[in-house]
XYZ file of C-alpha atoms in Angstrom:
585
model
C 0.000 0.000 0.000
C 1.571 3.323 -1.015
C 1.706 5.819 1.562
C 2.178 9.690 1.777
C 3.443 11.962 4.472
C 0.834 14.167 6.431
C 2.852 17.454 5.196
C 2.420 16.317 1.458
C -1.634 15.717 1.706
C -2.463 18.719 3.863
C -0.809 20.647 1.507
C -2.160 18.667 -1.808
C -5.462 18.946 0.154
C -5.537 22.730 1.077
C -4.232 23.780 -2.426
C -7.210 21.539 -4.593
C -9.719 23.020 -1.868
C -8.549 26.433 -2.306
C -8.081 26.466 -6.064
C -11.291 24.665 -6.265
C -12.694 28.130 -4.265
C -10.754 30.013 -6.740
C -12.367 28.679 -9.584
C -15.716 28.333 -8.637
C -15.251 32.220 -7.363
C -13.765 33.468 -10.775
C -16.505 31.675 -13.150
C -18.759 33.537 -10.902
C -17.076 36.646 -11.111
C -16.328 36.449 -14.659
C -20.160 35.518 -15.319
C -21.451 38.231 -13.224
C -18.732 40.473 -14.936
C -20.029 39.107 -18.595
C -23.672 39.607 -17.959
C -23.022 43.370 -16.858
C -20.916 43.861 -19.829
C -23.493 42.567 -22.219
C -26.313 43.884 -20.689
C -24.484 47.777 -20.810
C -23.501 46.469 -24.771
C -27.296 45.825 -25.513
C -28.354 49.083 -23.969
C -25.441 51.042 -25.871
C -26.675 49.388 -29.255
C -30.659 50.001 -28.178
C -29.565 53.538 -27.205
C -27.492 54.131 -30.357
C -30.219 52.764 -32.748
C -32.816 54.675 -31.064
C -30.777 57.490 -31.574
C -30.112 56.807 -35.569
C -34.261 56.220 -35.693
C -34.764 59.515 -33.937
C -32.057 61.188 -36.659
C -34.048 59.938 -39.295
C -37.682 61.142 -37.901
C -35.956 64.422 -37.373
C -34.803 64.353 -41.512
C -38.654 63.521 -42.310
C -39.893 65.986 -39.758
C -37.959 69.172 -41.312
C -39.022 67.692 -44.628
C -42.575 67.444 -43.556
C -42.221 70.862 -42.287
C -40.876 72.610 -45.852
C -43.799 71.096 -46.960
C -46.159 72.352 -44.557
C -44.587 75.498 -44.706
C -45.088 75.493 -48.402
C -49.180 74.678 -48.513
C -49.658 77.111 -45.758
C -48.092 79.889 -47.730
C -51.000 82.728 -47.898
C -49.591 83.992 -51.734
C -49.220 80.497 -52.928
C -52.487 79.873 -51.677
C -54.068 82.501 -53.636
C -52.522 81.825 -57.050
C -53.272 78.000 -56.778
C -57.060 79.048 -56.305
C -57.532 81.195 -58.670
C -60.484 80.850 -61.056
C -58.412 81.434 -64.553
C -57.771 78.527 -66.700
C -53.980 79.494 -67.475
C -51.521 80.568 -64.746
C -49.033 83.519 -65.960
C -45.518 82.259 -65.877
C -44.099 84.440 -63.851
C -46.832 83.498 -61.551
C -45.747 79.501 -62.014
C -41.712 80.548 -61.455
C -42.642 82.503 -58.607
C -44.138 79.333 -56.678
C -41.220 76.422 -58.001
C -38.923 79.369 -56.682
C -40.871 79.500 -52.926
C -40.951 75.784 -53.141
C -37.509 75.530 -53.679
C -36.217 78.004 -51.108
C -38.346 76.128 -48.602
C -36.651 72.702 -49.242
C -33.075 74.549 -49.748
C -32.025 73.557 -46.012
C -32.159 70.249 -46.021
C -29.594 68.056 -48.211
C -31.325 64.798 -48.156
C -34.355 66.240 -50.458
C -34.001 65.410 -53.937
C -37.248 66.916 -55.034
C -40.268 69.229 -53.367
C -43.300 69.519 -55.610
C -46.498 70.852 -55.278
C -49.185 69.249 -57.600
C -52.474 71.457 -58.640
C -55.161 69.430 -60.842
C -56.001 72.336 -62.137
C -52.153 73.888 -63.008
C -49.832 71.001 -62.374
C -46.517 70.612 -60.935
C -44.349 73.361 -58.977
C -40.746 73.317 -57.366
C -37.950 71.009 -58.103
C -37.285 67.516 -58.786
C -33.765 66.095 -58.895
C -34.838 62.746 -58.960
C -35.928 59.947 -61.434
C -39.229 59.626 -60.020
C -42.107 61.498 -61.118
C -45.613 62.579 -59.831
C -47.004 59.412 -61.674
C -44.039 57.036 -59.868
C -45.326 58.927 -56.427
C -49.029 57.897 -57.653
C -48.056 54.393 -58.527
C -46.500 54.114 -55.217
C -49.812 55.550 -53.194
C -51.996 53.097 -55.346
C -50.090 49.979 -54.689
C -50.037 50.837 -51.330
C -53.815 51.544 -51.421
C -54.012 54.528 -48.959
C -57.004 56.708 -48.972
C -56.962 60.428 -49.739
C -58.128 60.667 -45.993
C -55.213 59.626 -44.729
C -53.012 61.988 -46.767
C -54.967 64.884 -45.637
C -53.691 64.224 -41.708
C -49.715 64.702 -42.206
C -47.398 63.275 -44.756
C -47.217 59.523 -45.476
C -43.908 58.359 -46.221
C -42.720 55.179 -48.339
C -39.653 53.312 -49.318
C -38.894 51.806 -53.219
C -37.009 48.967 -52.916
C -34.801 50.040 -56.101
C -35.062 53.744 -58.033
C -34.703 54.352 -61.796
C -31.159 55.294 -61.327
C -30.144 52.476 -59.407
C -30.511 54.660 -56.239
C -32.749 53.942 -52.702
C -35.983 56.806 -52.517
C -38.143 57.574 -49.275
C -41.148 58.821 -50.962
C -43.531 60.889 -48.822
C -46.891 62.437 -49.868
C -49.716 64.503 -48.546
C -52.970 66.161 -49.473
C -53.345 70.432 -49.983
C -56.848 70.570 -48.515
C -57.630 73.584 -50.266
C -57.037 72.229 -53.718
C -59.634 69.841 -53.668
C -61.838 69.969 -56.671
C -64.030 67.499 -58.012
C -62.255 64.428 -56.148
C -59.310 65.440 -57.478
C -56.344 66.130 -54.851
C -53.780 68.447 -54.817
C -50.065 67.226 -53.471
C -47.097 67.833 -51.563
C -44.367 65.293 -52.832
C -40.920 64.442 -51.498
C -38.669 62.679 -52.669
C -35.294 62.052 -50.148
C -32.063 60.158 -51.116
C -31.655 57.381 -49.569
C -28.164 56.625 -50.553
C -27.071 59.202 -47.982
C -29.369 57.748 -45.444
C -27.648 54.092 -45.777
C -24.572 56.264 -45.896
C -25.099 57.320 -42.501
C -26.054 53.449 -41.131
C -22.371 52.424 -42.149
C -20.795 55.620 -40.260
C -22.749 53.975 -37.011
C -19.887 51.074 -35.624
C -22.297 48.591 -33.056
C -19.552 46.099 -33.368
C -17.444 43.844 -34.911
C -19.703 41.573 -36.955
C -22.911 44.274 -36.458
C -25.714 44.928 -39.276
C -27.557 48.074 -38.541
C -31.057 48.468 -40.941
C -34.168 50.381 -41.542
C -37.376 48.069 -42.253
C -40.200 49.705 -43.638
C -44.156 48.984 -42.453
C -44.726 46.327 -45.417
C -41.492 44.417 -43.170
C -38.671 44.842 -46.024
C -35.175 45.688 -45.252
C -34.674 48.972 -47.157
C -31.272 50.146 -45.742
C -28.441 48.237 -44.128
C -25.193 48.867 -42.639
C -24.010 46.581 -44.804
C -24.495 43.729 -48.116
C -27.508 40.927 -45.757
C -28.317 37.665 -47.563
C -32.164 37.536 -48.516
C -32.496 34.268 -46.294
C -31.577 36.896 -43.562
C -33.344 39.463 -44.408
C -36.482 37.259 -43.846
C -34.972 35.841 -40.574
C -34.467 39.601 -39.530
C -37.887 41.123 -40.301
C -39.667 37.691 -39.023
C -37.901 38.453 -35.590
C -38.405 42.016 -35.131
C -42.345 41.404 -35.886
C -42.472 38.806 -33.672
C -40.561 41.122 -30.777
C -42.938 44.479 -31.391
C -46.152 41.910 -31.612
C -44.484 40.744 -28.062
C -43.478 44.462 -26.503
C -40.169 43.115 -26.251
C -37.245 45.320 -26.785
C -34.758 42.831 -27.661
C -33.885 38.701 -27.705
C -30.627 36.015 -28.574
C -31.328 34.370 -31.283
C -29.177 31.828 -33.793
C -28.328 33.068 -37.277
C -26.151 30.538 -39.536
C -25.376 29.046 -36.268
C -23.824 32.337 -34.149
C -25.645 33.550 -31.124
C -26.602 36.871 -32.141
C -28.365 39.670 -30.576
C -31.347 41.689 -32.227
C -32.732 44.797 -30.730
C -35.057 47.748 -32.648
C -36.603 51.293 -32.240
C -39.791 51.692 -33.868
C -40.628 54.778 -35.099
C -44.314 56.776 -34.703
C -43.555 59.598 -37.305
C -42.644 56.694 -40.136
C -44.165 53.464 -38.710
C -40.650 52.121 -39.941
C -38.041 49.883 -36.926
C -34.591 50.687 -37.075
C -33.197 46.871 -35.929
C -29.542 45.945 -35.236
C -28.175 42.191 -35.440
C -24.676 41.732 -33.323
C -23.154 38.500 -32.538
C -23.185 37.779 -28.905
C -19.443 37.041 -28.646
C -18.718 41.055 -30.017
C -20.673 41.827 -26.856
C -18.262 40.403 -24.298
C -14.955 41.362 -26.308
C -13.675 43.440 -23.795
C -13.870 40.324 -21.417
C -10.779 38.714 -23.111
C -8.796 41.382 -21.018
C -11.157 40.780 -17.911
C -10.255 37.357 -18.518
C -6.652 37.749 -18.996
C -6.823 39.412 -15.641
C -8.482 36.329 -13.737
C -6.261 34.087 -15.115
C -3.227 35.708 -14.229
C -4.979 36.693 -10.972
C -5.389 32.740 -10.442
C -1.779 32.009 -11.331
C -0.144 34.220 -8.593
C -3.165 33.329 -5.927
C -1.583 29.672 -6.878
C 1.432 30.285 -6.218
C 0.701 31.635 -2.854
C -1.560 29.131 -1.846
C 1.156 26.459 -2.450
C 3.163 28.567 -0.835
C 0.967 28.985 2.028
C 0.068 25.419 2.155
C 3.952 24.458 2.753
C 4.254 27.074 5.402
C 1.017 25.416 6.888
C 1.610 21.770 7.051
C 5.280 22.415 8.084
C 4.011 24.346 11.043
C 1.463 21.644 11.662
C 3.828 18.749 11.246
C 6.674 19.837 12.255
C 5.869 18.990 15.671
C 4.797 15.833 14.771
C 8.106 15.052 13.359
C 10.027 15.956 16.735
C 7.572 13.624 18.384
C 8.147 10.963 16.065
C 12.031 11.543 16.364
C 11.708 11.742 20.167
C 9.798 8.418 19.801
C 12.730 6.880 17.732
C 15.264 7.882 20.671
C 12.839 6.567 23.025
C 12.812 3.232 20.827
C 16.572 2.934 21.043
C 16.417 3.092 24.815
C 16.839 6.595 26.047
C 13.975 7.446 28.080
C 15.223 11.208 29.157
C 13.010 12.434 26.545
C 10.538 15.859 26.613
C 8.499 17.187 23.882
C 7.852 21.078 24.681
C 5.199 23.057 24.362
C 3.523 24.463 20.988
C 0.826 26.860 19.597
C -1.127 24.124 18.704
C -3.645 22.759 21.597
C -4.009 19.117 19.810
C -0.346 18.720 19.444
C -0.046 19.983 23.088
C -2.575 17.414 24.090
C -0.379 14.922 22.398
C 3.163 16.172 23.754
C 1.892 15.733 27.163
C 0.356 12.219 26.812
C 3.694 10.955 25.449
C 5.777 12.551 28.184
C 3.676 11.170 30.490
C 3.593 7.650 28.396
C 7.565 7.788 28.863
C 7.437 9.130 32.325
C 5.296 5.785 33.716
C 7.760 3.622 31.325
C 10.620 5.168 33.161
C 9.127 4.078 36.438
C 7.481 0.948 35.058
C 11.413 -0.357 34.197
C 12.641 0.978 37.319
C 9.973 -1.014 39.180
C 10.844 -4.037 36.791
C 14.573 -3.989 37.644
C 13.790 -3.440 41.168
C 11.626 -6.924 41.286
C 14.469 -8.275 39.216
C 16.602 -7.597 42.232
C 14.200 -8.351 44.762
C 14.619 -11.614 42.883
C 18.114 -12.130 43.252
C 17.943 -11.108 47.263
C 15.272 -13.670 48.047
C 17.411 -16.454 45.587
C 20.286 -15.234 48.343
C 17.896 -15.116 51.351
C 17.255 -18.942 49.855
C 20.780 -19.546 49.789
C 21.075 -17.981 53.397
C 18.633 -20.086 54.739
C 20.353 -23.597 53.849
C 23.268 -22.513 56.213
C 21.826 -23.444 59.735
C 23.129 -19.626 61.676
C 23.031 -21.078 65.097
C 25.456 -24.353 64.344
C 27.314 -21.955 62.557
C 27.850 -19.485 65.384
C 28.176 -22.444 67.831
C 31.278 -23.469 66.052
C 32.904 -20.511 65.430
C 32.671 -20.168 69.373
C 33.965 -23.566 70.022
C 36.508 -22.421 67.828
C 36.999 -19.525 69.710
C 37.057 -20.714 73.313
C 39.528 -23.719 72.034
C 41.753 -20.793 70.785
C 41.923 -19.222 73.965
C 42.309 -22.237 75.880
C 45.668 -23.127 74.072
C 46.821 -19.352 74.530
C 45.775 -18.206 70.983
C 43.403 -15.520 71.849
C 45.016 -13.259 68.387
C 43.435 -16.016 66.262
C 40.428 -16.430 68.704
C 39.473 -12.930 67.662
C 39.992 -13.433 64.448
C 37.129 -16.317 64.517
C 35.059 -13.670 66.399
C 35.625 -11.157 63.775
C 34.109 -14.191 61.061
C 31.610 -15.210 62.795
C 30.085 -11.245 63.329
C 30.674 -11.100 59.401
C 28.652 -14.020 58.880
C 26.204 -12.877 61.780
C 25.919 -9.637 59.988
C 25.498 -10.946 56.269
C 23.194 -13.663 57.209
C 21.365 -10.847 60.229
C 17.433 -11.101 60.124
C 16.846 -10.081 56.810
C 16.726 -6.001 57.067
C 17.527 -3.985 54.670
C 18.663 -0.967 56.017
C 21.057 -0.425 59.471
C 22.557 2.011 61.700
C 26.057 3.920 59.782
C 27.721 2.549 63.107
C 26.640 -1.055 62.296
C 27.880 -0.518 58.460
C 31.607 0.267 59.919
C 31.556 -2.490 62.379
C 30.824 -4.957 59.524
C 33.862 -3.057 57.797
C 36.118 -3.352 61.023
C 35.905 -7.143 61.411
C 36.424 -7.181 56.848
C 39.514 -5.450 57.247
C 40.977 -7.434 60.142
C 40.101 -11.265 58.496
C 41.833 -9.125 55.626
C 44.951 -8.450 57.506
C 45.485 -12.376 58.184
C 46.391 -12.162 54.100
C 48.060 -8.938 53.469
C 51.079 -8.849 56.350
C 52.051 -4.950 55.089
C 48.139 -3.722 55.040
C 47.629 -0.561 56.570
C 44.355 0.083 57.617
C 41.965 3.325 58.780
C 38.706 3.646 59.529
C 36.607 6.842 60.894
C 33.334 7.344 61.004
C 31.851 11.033 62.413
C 30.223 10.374 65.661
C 27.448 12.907 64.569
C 26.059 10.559 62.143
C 26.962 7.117 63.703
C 23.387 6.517 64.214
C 21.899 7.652 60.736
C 20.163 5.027 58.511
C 21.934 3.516 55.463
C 21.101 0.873 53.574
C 22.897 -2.612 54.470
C 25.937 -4.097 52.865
C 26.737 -0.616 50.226
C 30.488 -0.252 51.608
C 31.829 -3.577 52.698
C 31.369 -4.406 48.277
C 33.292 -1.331 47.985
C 36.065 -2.044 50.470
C 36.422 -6.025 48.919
C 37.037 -4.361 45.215
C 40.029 -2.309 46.275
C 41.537 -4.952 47.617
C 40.582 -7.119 44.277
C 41.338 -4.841 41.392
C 43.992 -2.637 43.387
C 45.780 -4.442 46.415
C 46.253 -7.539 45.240
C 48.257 -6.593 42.168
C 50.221 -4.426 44.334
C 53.600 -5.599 45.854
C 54.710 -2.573 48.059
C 52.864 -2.038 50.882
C 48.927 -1.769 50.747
C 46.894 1.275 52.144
C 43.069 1.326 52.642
C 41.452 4.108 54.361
C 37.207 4.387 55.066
C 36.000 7.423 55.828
C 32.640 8.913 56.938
C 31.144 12.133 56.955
C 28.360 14.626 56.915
C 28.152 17.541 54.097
C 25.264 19.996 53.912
C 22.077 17.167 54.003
C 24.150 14.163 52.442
C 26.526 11.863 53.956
C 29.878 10.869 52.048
C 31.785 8.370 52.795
C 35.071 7.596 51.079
C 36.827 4.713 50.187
C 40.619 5.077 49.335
C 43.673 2.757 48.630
C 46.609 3.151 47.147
C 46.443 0.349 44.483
C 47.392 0.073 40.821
C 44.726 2.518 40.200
C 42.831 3.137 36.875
C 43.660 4.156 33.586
C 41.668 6.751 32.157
C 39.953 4.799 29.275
C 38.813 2.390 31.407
C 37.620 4.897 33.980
C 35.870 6.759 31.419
C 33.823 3.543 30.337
C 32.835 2.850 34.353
C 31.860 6.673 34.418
C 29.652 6.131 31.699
C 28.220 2.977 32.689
C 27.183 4.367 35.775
C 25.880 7.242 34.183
C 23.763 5.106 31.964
C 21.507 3.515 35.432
C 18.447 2.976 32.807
C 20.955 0.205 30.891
C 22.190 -1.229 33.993
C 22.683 -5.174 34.646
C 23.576 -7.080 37.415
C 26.873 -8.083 36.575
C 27.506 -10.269 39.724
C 26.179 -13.918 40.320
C 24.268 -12.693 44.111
C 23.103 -9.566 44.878
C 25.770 -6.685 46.301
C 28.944 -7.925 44.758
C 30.141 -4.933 42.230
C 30.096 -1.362 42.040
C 27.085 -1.354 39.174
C 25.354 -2.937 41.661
C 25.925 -1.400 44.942
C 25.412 2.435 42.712
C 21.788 0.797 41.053
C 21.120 0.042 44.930
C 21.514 3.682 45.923
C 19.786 5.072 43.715
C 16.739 3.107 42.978
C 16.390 3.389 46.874
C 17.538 7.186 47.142
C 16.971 8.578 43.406
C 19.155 9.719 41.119
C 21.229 12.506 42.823
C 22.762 9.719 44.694
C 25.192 6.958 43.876
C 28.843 6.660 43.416
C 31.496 8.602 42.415
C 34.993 7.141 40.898
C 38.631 9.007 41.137
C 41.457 7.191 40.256
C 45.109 7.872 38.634
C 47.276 4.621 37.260
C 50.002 3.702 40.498
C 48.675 6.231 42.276
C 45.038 4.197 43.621
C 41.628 4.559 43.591
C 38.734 6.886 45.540
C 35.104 5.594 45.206
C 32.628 8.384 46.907
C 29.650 6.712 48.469
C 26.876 9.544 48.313
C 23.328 9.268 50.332
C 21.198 12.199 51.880
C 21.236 12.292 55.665
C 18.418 10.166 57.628
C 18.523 9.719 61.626
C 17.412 6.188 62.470
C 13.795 5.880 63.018
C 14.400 2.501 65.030
């Protein structure tokens, strides 16, 4: 099974969840951002058609008003009504000339003419179409003279004479109506200059801007539509004024496009607009651009952050698990500090208390191991009958004495206390005093083998009576003579020594022996050091220095226990340390 470390998912983890919140964020944004754009788009195209449509109602209303300025004319008025059959010439140029000066202002008009049925046509005409086009025009489109008489009535041709666009427009003179027949205002405007003015107007890249007249043909366009559009187009904007809406998405050869129109009141004619919906959001490349790139450095940072994140979360965790390792090989003076973070806290302390109990728990376990080895020596102990043993010994004694060797008689005393004292009732703890009595009767069985032993022993009378625990010095005392005396041919020096300092009692054991060199000395410092590693290196319980200094300080802690001093040919110093306890006996 593959596996991953903790600092490699939380930060795979917080970067997908984050850029995951990053993404869904930016589509939101840049949707939001697209709808705004496109809906300000649609109301800049609405606005700017409305505003073409109102240009061209403006063109038609100052046309509509040379007109009406013409007919209301009181002097043209009176010559068009007179009763004579003829009208003078001068009379005739004199009205084309008002005519004229009326339309003047406005460069769209290609012809102004007033019609008389009684004296015929007056003004100008620039234009291919005639009074009998204009009447062809009315007739196909079947209006009635009523409607002529309200305001002027204006129409589109789909293709002039000349191979150029017309708006027609036409109107009734109410005063020159005479048996049916109708007098007229006609106009005739260029339309080429109109269409010019649709391709001036930029909606967009890929925009058609166009006029549609009342019948629902496409008169003037921005630019060249195909007729299959044209019919698409004027389909859509009926269907959108029959449904009072101003504008709608719709597919044409496959492109989203937008339509929108302004109708006008004056002509009855829609300007309409076509723009493909993907002109609308062109500026959101850049807005785009932006989020990306906005996206790329927030990346960076959150991978960024997430390192700095799970390192500060694992990192921790790492000392804990190299802690554990140490802890694994053995050491068990281990402590995980404190941190920021409360879990890891919670999980600091539980393993410094989990190593603090397994401390004690192997303290306790070497402890019964040698609680073990004392009752396997109490066993021992208590094969050897004491009472026939101290009953010879004293046979022993008083035979001594008895044949004048009372030297050697004490001697046999001196054993038989040793024994007495080794053997004792099974405490574990005696008087100081006792300790160096034991030591006394050692060092004299000792002199029997070492003729040139020189012996001292003092012990502070201030402390004579304090507790210690049995049987710590007399091991002590036997491995100077082992591993220092006996390898020693000049004369042999051993001096015990007890006293008090501050709350502790000391007491020194000192010989003048081979001594020890310093790599070996190191190595016992170190092993003593070391208590947690400790082994009982003897066969019974209390032979050896590990031993007597595991003793100590599983019974006093571990401020107490022995200290070693030694030179090579100079001799040995071993420092006995425990605190200061009267007897409680």
């Amino acid at each position: 099974m593959k596996t991953t470390s903790l600092k490699g998912k939380i930060t795979v983890q917080y970067s997908l969840l984050f850029l995951a919140c990053m993404s869904i964020v930016g589509l939101l944004v840049y949707q939001v951002v697209a709808d705004i754009v496109q809906n300000i788009a649609i109301n800049y195209i609405h606005e700017t058609i409305k505003q073409t449509n109102e240009k061209i109602d403006q063109t038609l209303t100052e046309v509509e008003n040379s007109s009406s300025t013409t007919i209301s004319n009181w002097y043209i008025q009176t010559l068009l009504n007179r009763h004579e059959k003829y009208l003078p010439l001068r009379d005739r140029v004199q009205v084309s000339e008002m005519v004229t000066s009326a339309a003047n202002q406005n460069s769209y008009l290609k012809s102004l003419e007033l019609y008389s049925p009684k004296f015929g046509f007056f003004g100008f005409n620039d234009s291919v179409l005639q009074a009998a086009d204009i009447n062809l025009h009315i007739m196909e489109r079947r209006l009635p003279n009523t409607k002529l008489m309200n305001k002027m009535v204006w129409m589109t041709t789909e293709q002039g004479f000349d191979q150029q666009r017309y708006i027609l427009g036409a109107r009734t003179i109410p005063n020159f109506i005479s048996d049916d027949n109708l007098g007229y205002v006609m106009a005739v405007l260029d339309g080429t200059l109109i269409e010019e003015d649709f391709r001036d107007i930029d909606i967009g890249q890929g925009g058609i801007i166009f006029l549609m007249n009342e019948e629902g043909q496409i008169v003037f366009a921005s630019s060249s539509i195909q007729p299959q559009q044209k019919k698409l187009f004027s389909a859509t904007l009926t269907k959108l004024k029959n449904e009072a809406l101003d504008h709608d998405i719709f597919q044409v050869d496959g492109v989203r496009s937008l339509i929108t129109y302004s109708h006008s009141n004056k002509s009855g004619w829609m300007t309409g607009a076509v723009l493909p919906v993907s002109s609308l959001t062109r500026q959101m490349a850049y807005i785009q651009k932006i989020i990306i790139w906005t996206n790329v450095v927030a990346i960076f940072f959150i991978l960024l952050s997430a390192g700095v994140l799970s390192s500060r979360i694992t990192k921790p965790i790492r000392k804990m698990q190299r802690m554990m390792k140490r802890v694994e090989e053995g050491n068990l003076n281990v402590l995980l500090p404190k941190t920021k973070i409360a879990e890891i806290n919670e999980l600091s302390g539980s393993f410094n208390h989990m190593v603090s109990k397994l401390k004690i728990l192997i303290y306790q376990v070497y402890e019964v191991e040698l609680r073990e080895r004392e009752a396997e020596l109490k066993a021992l102990q208590a094969q050897i009958n004491p009472h026939f043993l101290y009953n010879t010994l004293d046979s022993f004694y008083w035979t001594l004495v008895l044949n004048d060797q009372e030297e050697l008689g004490r001697d046999i005393i001196a054993l038989s206390d040793i024994f007495r004292y080794s053997i004792g009732s099974g405490e574990t703890s005696v008087k100081l005093r006792a300790e160096f009595e034991h030591i006394w009767n050692y060092l004299r069985l000792q002199k029997m083998r070492f003729e040139k032993l020189e012996t001292d022993c003092f012990l502070d009378p201030k402390i004579e009576s304090a507790d210690i625990l049995k049987l710590i010095v007399q091991p002590i005392v036997e491995n100077a003579f082992k591993h220092g005396l006996e390898q020693r041919d000049a004369e042999g020096k051993i001096k015990v020594e007890a006293s008090r300092v501050n709350e502790d009692i000391v007491i020194a054991v000192r010989d003048n022996g081979v001594g020890i060199d310093s790599g070996r000395l190191e190595a016992l410092r170190l092993r003593l050091l070391q208590n947690d590693s400790l082994t009982v290196t003897e066969q019974h319980f209390g032979m050896g220095i590990e031993n007597v200094h595991r003793r100590i300080r599983l019974f006093y802690g571990k401020n107490y226990g022995l200290e070693i001093y030694s030179k090579p040919a100079e001799g040995t110093e071993v420092l006995i340390r425990i605190p200061f306890r009267p007897h409680s006996g």
